[in-house]
Short mmCIF file of C-alpha atoms and ligand atoms in Angstrom, two decimals:
data_model
loop_
_atom_site.label_atom_id
_atom_site.label_comp_id
_atom_site.label_asym_id
_atom_site.label_seq_id
_atom_site.Cartn_x
_atom_site.Cartn_y
_atom_site.Cartn_z
CA MET A 1395 49.28 -94.14 -9.42
CA THR A 1396 51.82 -91.59 -8.22
CA ARG A 1397 54.62 -93.18 -6.57
CA PRO A 1398 56.30 -91.41 -3.53
CA THR A 1399 59.72 -89.97 -4.11
CA PHE A 1400 62.75 -91.09 -2.06
CA HIS A 1401 66.11 -89.45 -1.16
CA ARG A 1402 67.99 -92.09 0.54
CA ILE A 1403 67.50 -95.59 -1.00
CA LEU A 1404 69.14 -99.16 -0.34
CA LEU A 1405 69.53 -101.04 -3.43
CA LYS A 1406 69.58 -104.92 -3.18
CA LEU A 1407 71.49 -106.55 -5.72
CA SER A 1408 71.19 -110.23 -5.79
CA GLY A 1409 74.37 -112.21 -6.87
CA GLU A 1410 72.37 -113.37 -9.89
CA VAL A 1411 72.16 -109.95 -11.34
CA LEU A 1412 76.09 -109.75 -11.48
CA MET A 1413 76.49 -112.97 -13.35
CA GLY A 1414 74.87 -111.53 -16.58
CA SER A 1415 73.73 -114.27 -18.88
CA GLY A 1416 76.26 -116.71 -17.27
CA GLN A 1417 75.49 -119.40 -14.84
CA PHE A 1418 77.98 -118.69 -12.28
CA GLY A 1419 80.29 -116.13 -11.03
CA ILE A 1420 80.89 -112.34 -11.89
CA ASP A 1421 80.50 -110.87 -15.49
CA PRO A 1422 82.66 -107.77 -15.57
CA ALA A 1423 80.56 -106.37 -18.37
CA THR A 1424 77.31 -106.85 -16.46
CA VAL A 1425 78.94 -105.38 -13.10
CA LYS A 1426 80.03 -102.24 -15.34
CA ARG A 1427 76.56 -101.77 -16.63
CA VAL A 1428 74.96 -101.89 -13.33
CA ALA A 1429 77.77 -99.55 -12.01
CA GLU A 1430 76.79 -97.04 -14.78
CA GLU A 1431 72.95 -97.19 -13.47
CA ILE A 1432 74.30 -96.43 -10.05
CA LEU A 1433 76.41 -93.58 -11.37
CA ALA A 1434 73.32 -92.10 -12.91
CA ILE A 1435 71.16 -91.92 -9.70
CA ARG A 1436 74.28 -90.57 -7.78
CA GLU A 1437 74.59 -87.99 -10.30
CA ALA A 1438 70.81 -87.17 -9.81
CA GLY A 1439 71.69 -86.52 -6.17
CA TYR A 1440 70.16 -89.63 -4.30
CA GLN A 1441 72.04 -91.14 -1.32
CA LEU A 1442 72.57 -94.71 -1.88
CA CYS A 1443 73.48 -97.71 0.11
CA ILE A 1444 73.86 -101.13 -1.62
CA VAL A 1445 73.49 -104.70 -0.28
CA VAL A 1446 74.97 -107.52 -2.47
CA GLY A 1447 73.98 -111.07 -2.51
CA GLY A 1448 76.28 -113.93 -3.18
CA GLY A 1449 74.11 -116.63 -4.90
CA ASN A 1450 76.24 -116.36 -8.00
CA ILE A 1451 79.04 -117.83 -6.14
CA PHE A 1452 77.79 -119.85 -3.19
CA ARG A 1453 74.72 -120.55 -1.18
CA GLY A 1454 74.64 -122.34 2.20
CA VAL A 1455 71.59 -124.17 1.35
CA ALA A 1456 73.12 -125.53 -1.77
CA GLY A 1457 76.09 -126.43 0.10
CA GLN A 1458 74.19 -128.36 2.68
CA ALA A 1459 72.48 -130.45 -0.13
CA GLN A 1460 76.11 -131.49 -1.08
CA GLY A 1461 77.02 -132.63 2.61
CA PHE A 1462 78.38 -129.22 3.76
CA ASP A 1463 77.51 -128.35 7.47
CA ARG A 1464 74.74 -125.59 7.10
CA ALA A 1465 76.44 -122.83 9.09
CA THR A 1466 79.85 -123.49 7.42
CA GLY A 1467 77.94 -123.01 4.00
CA ASP A 1468 76.41 -119.95 5.14
CA TYR A 1469 79.62 -118.52 6.09
CA MET A 1470 81.12 -119.30 2.68
CA GLY A 1471 78.05 -117.61 1.18
CA MET A 1472 78.77 -114.46 3.24
CA LEU A 1473 82.37 -114.39 2.03
CA ALA A 1474 81.01 -114.71 -1.62
CA THR A 1475 79.11 -111.47 -0.82
CA VAL A 1476 82.29 -109.74 0.01
CA MET A 1477 83.76 -110.86 -3.24
CA ASN A 1478 80.69 -109.22 -5.13
CA ALA A 1479 81.01 -106.19 -3.02
CA LEU A 1480 84.47 -105.67 -4.12
CA ALA A 1481 83.73 -106.25 -7.65
CA VAL A 1482 80.84 -103.65 -7.51
CA GLN A 1483 83.21 -101.16 -5.64
CA ASN A 1484 85.84 -101.57 -8.38
CA ALA A 1485 83.34 -100.86 -11.13
CA LEU A 1486 82.05 -97.94 -9.28
CA GLU A 1487 85.36 -96.44 -8.62
CA LEU A 1488 86.36 -97.01 -12.21
CA LEU A 1489 83.58 -94.51 -13.08
CA GLY A 1490 84.80 -92.07 -10.50
CA VAL A 1491 82.17 -92.83 -7.70
CA GLU A 1492 83.49 -92.74 -4.19
CA THR A 1493 82.51 -96.02 -2.29
CA ARG A 1494 83.22 -97.77 0.82
CA VAL A 1495 82.61 -101.35 1.61
CA GLN A 1496 81.48 -102.31 5.04
CA SER A 1497 81.30 -105.92 6.00
CA ALA A 1498 79.21 -107.45 8.73
CA ILE A 1499 82.07 -109.89 9.37
CA PRO A 1500 85.20 -107.91 10.18
CA MET A 1501 88.04 -108.11 7.44
CA ALA A 1502 90.35 -105.37 8.53
CA SER A 1503 92.71 -105.60 5.43
CA VAL A 1504 89.90 -105.83 3.02
CA CYS A 1505 87.30 -103.50 3.97
CA GLU A 1506 85.77 -101.40 6.86
CA PRO A 1507 83.61 -103.25 9.50
CA PHE A 1508 80.15 -102.25 9.64
CA ILE A 1509 79.81 -99.18 11.76
CA ARG A 1510 76.45 -97.50 11.47
CA ARG A 1511 77.54 -94.20 12.33
CA ARG A 1512 80.57 -94.36 9.94
CA ALA A 1513 78.31 -95.24 7.13
CA GLU A 1514 76.00 -92.40 7.93
CA ARG A 1515 79.04 -90.12 7.53
CA HIS A 1516 80.06 -91.81 4.17
CA LEU A 1517 76.44 -91.12 2.85
CA GLU A 1518 76.61 -87.57 3.96
CA LYS A 1519 79.88 -87.02 2.15
CA GLY A 1520 78.36 -88.55 -1.03
CA ARG A 1521 79.89 -91.84 -1.08
CA VAL A 1522 78.16 -95.11 -1.85
CA VAL A 1523 78.26 -97.47 0.84
CA ILE A 1524 78.18 -101.15 -0.02
CA PHE A 1525 77.25 -103.49 2.78
CA ALA A 1526 78.77 -106.95 2.53
CA ALA A 1527 78.32 -110.28 4.50
CA GLY A 1528 74.55 -109.85 5.24
CA VAL A 1529 73.69 -109.78 8.75
CA GLY A 1530 77.04 -111.56 9.59
CA SER A 1531 75.20 -114.74 10.92
CA PRO A 1532 74.29 -117.90 9.36
CA TYR A 1533 70.77 -119.05 8.81
CA PHE A 1534 70.02 -115.49 7.32
CA THR A 1535 70.14 -114.15 3.74
CA THR A 1536 71.16 -110.87 2.12
CA ASP A 1537 67.50 -109.91 1.84
CA SER A 1538 67.36 -109.88 5.54
CA GLY A 1539 70.47 -107.98 5.54
CA ALA A 1540 69.00 -105.36 3.07
CA ALA A 1541 65.90 -104.96 5.18
CA LEU A 1542 68.10 -104.39 8.27
CA ARG A 1543 70.40 -102.12 6.88
CA ALA A 1544 67.74 -100.19 5.24
CA ALA A 1545 66.23 -99.85 8.67
CA GLU A 1546 69.35 -98.91 10.46
CA MET A 1547 70.38 -96.40 7.78
CA LYS A 1548 66.76 -94.75 7.83
CA CYS A 1549 66.46 -95.44 4.22
CA ASP A 1550 63.13 -94.15 2.48
CA ALA A 1551 62.83 -97.35 0.45
CA LEU A 1552 64.37 -100.61 -0.38
CA PHE A 1553 64.88 -101.20 -4.10
CA LYS A 1554 64.99 -104.91 -5.14
CA GLY A 1555 66.59 -105.12 -8.52
CA THR A 1556 65.49 -108.40 -10.12
CA SER A 1557 65.11 -109.90 -13.51
CA VAL A 1558 61.33 -109.50 -13.52
CA ASP A 1559 59.64 -106.11 -13.69
CA GLY A 1560 57.66 -106.32 -10.44
CA VAL A 1561 55.45 -108.51 -8.37
CA TYR A 1562 53.06 -110.66 -10.09
CA ASP A 1563 50.17 -112.94 -8.74
CA ALA A 1564 51.74 -116.01 -10.25
CA ASP A 1565 55.10 -116.73 -11.87
CA PRO A 1566 55.18 -114.86 -15.06
CA LYS A 1567 57.99 -117.14 -16.28
CA THR A 1568 55.85 -120.26 -16.11
CA VAL A 1569 52.14 -118.91 -16.01
CA PRO A 1570 50.93 -117.24 -19.02
CA GLY A 1571 48.49 -114.40 -18.10
CA ALA A 1572 50.02 -113.85 -14.88
CA THR A 1573 49.35 -110.10 -13.77
CA ARG A 1574 51.52 -107.57 -12.37
CA TYR A 1575 50.49 -105.52 -9.29
CA GLU A 1576 51.39 -101.77 -9.45
CA GLU A 1577 50.87 -101.69 -5.73
CA ILE A 1578 50.40 -104.16 -2.94
CA ASP A 1579 50.57 -104.24 0.71
CA PHE A 1580 52.72 -106.11 2.96
CA SER A 1581 50.22 -108.45 4.45
CA THR A 1582 48.99 -109.45 1.15
CA VAL A 1583 52.52 -110.46 -0.07
CA LEU A 1584 52.91 -112.43 3.21
CA ASN A 1585 49.38 -113.99 3.16
CA LYS A 1586 49.59 -115.15 -0.57
CA ASN A 1587 53.31 -116.02 0.00
CA LEU A 1588 54.31 -114.13 -3.09
CA LYS A 1589 58.11 -114.76 -3.34
CA ILE A 1590 59.61 -111.40 -3.53
CA MET A 1591 62.08 -111.59 -0.51
CA ASP A 1592 62.27 -113.73 2.59
CA ALA A 1593 59.31 -113.39 4.97
CA SER A 1594 61.59 -112.33 7.62
CA ALA A 1595 62.79 -109.37 5.15
CA ILE A 1596 59.43 -108.45 4.36
CA ALA A 1597 58.22 -108.51 8.00
CA LEU A 1598 61.09 -106.15 8.93
CA CYS A 1599 60.25 -103.70 6.20
CA ARG A 1600 56.59 -103.79 7.05
CA ASP A 1601 57.18 -103.20 10.80
CA ASN A 1602 59.58 -100.36 10.13
CA ASN A 1603 57.35 -98.92 7.36
CA ILE A 1604 60.07 -99.12 4.57
CA PRO A 1605 58.53 -99.55 1.17
CA ILE A 1606 59.91 -102.25 -1.13
CA VAL A 1607 60.15 -101.23 -4.89
CA VAL A 1608 60.52 -104.13 -7.06
CA PHE A 1609 61.96 -103.53 -10.65
CA ASN A 1610 63.81 -105.02 -13.35
CA ILE A 1611 67.54 -104.17 -13.10
CA ARG A 1612 68.49 -105.89 -16.20
CA GLU A 1613 66.89 -103.31 -18.43
CA GLN A 1614 69.17 -100.40 -19.18
CA GLY A 1615 68.28 -97.01 -17.37
CA ASN A 1616 65.55 -98.58 -15.65
CA LEU A 1617 66.90 -97.96 -12.08
CA ALA A 1618 66.88 -94.07 -12.72
CA LEU A 1619 63.39 -94.19 -14.32
CA VAL A 1620 61.95 -96.10 -11.37
CA LEU A 1621 63.40 -93.79 -9.01
CA ALA A 1622 61.88 -90.83 -10.83
CA GLY A 1623 58.56 -92.42 -10.23
CA GLU A 1624 58.28 -93.60 -13.77
CA GLY A 1625 59.24 -97.06 -15.36
CA ILE A 1626 57.60 -100.36 -14.50
CA ALA A 1627 57.94 -101.51 -10.93
CA THR A 1628 55.67 -102.65 -8.03
CA ILE A 1629 55.68 -100.85 -4.90
CA VAL A 1630 55.11 -102.95 -1.64
CA ARG A 1631 53.99 -100.96 1.31
CA ASN A 1632 51.67 -100.75 4.37
CA GLY A 1633 48.03 -100.09 3.24
CA GLU A 1634 46.20 -96.84 4.14
N1 LIG B 1123 74.25 -115.50 4.24
C1 LIG B 1123 74.14 -115.83 5.56
N2 LIG B 1123 73.81 -114.80 6.11
C2 LIG B 1123 73.51 -113.59 5.72
C3 LIG B 1123 73.63 -113.28 4.42
C4 LIG B 1123 73.96 -114.29 3.64
O1 LIG B 1123 74.42 -116.91 6.00
O2 LIG B 1123 73.10 -112.60 6.64
C5 LIG B 1123 74.73 -116.73 3.18
C6 LIG B 1123 73.42 -117.74 2.92
O3 LIG B 1123 74.39 -118.99 2.60
C7 LIG B 1123 73.30 -117.25 1.52
C8 LIG B 1123 74.50 -116.73 0.87
O4 LIG B 1123 75.06 -116.10 2.08
O5 LIG B 1123 72.81 -118.30 0.71
C9 LIG B 1123 74.46 -115.77 -0.30
O6 LIG B 1123 73.30 -114.82 0.06
P1 LIG B 1123 72.07 -114.70 -0.73
O7 LIG B 1123 71.59 -116.14 -0.94
O8 LIG B 1123 71.17 -113.83 0.12
O9 LIG B 1123 72.33 -114.12 -2.02
P2 LIG B 1123 71.46 -113.50 -3.33
O10 LIG B 1123 70.42 -114.58 -3.38
O11 LIG B 1123 71.03 -112.32 -2.97
O12 LIG B 1123 72.36 -113.69 -4.46
#
């Protein structure tokens, strides 16, 4: 199968990706490695937006289970994404990549607020724009934030970096013989309830015709390979 080529992409990094082999928090060596992957694709000329998650630090749902008010927990989760965004920004800037962080929750002394036209200008100037705080509202996730920003920034595709190399018909970590899809359409993902991203994020991508490319970001060099149409991944898009 030949994969389409993309120019402007949105990369979704879940918090989990940033904790490396740890169980919690930010692993500087892992963040550095991810930054190197990003540097490689910047150098290859792609325009890049990043949405970072916060699950390595705090999730509202987990907070609720421990007695937190859900919305309060979600705001804490959004603040966690800002910490991760700053960690990614720092690692990228150490490599000489110009970046800007824009948060959906304004935080004037920490980063820029989300302003679409301003983000557009940053991209035109070759900067990597890191979007933090998801959509800025509780009861959402950063997957929804990623789909929303991908649509607003007119990205050609949403790249979802995970710890598996694509979308399987069953969980490959628990079901032996699970098979990976090379390509699958949005409705099949939704009908089979395949857990790639939240249903709301998938529906937003479907409605705006933004393909989702699911790939393993833990494998070194994979992001550049997958972007070049090589490497192992699953592409989710609207059927013919
Ligand atoms: N969150 C939210 N609204 C958003 C984005 C995130 O309330 O628009 C909160 C929510 O509690 C979520 C947490 O921030 O659990 C961390 O984000 P997420 O779980 O999406 O991170 P990831 O799984 O990608 O690491």
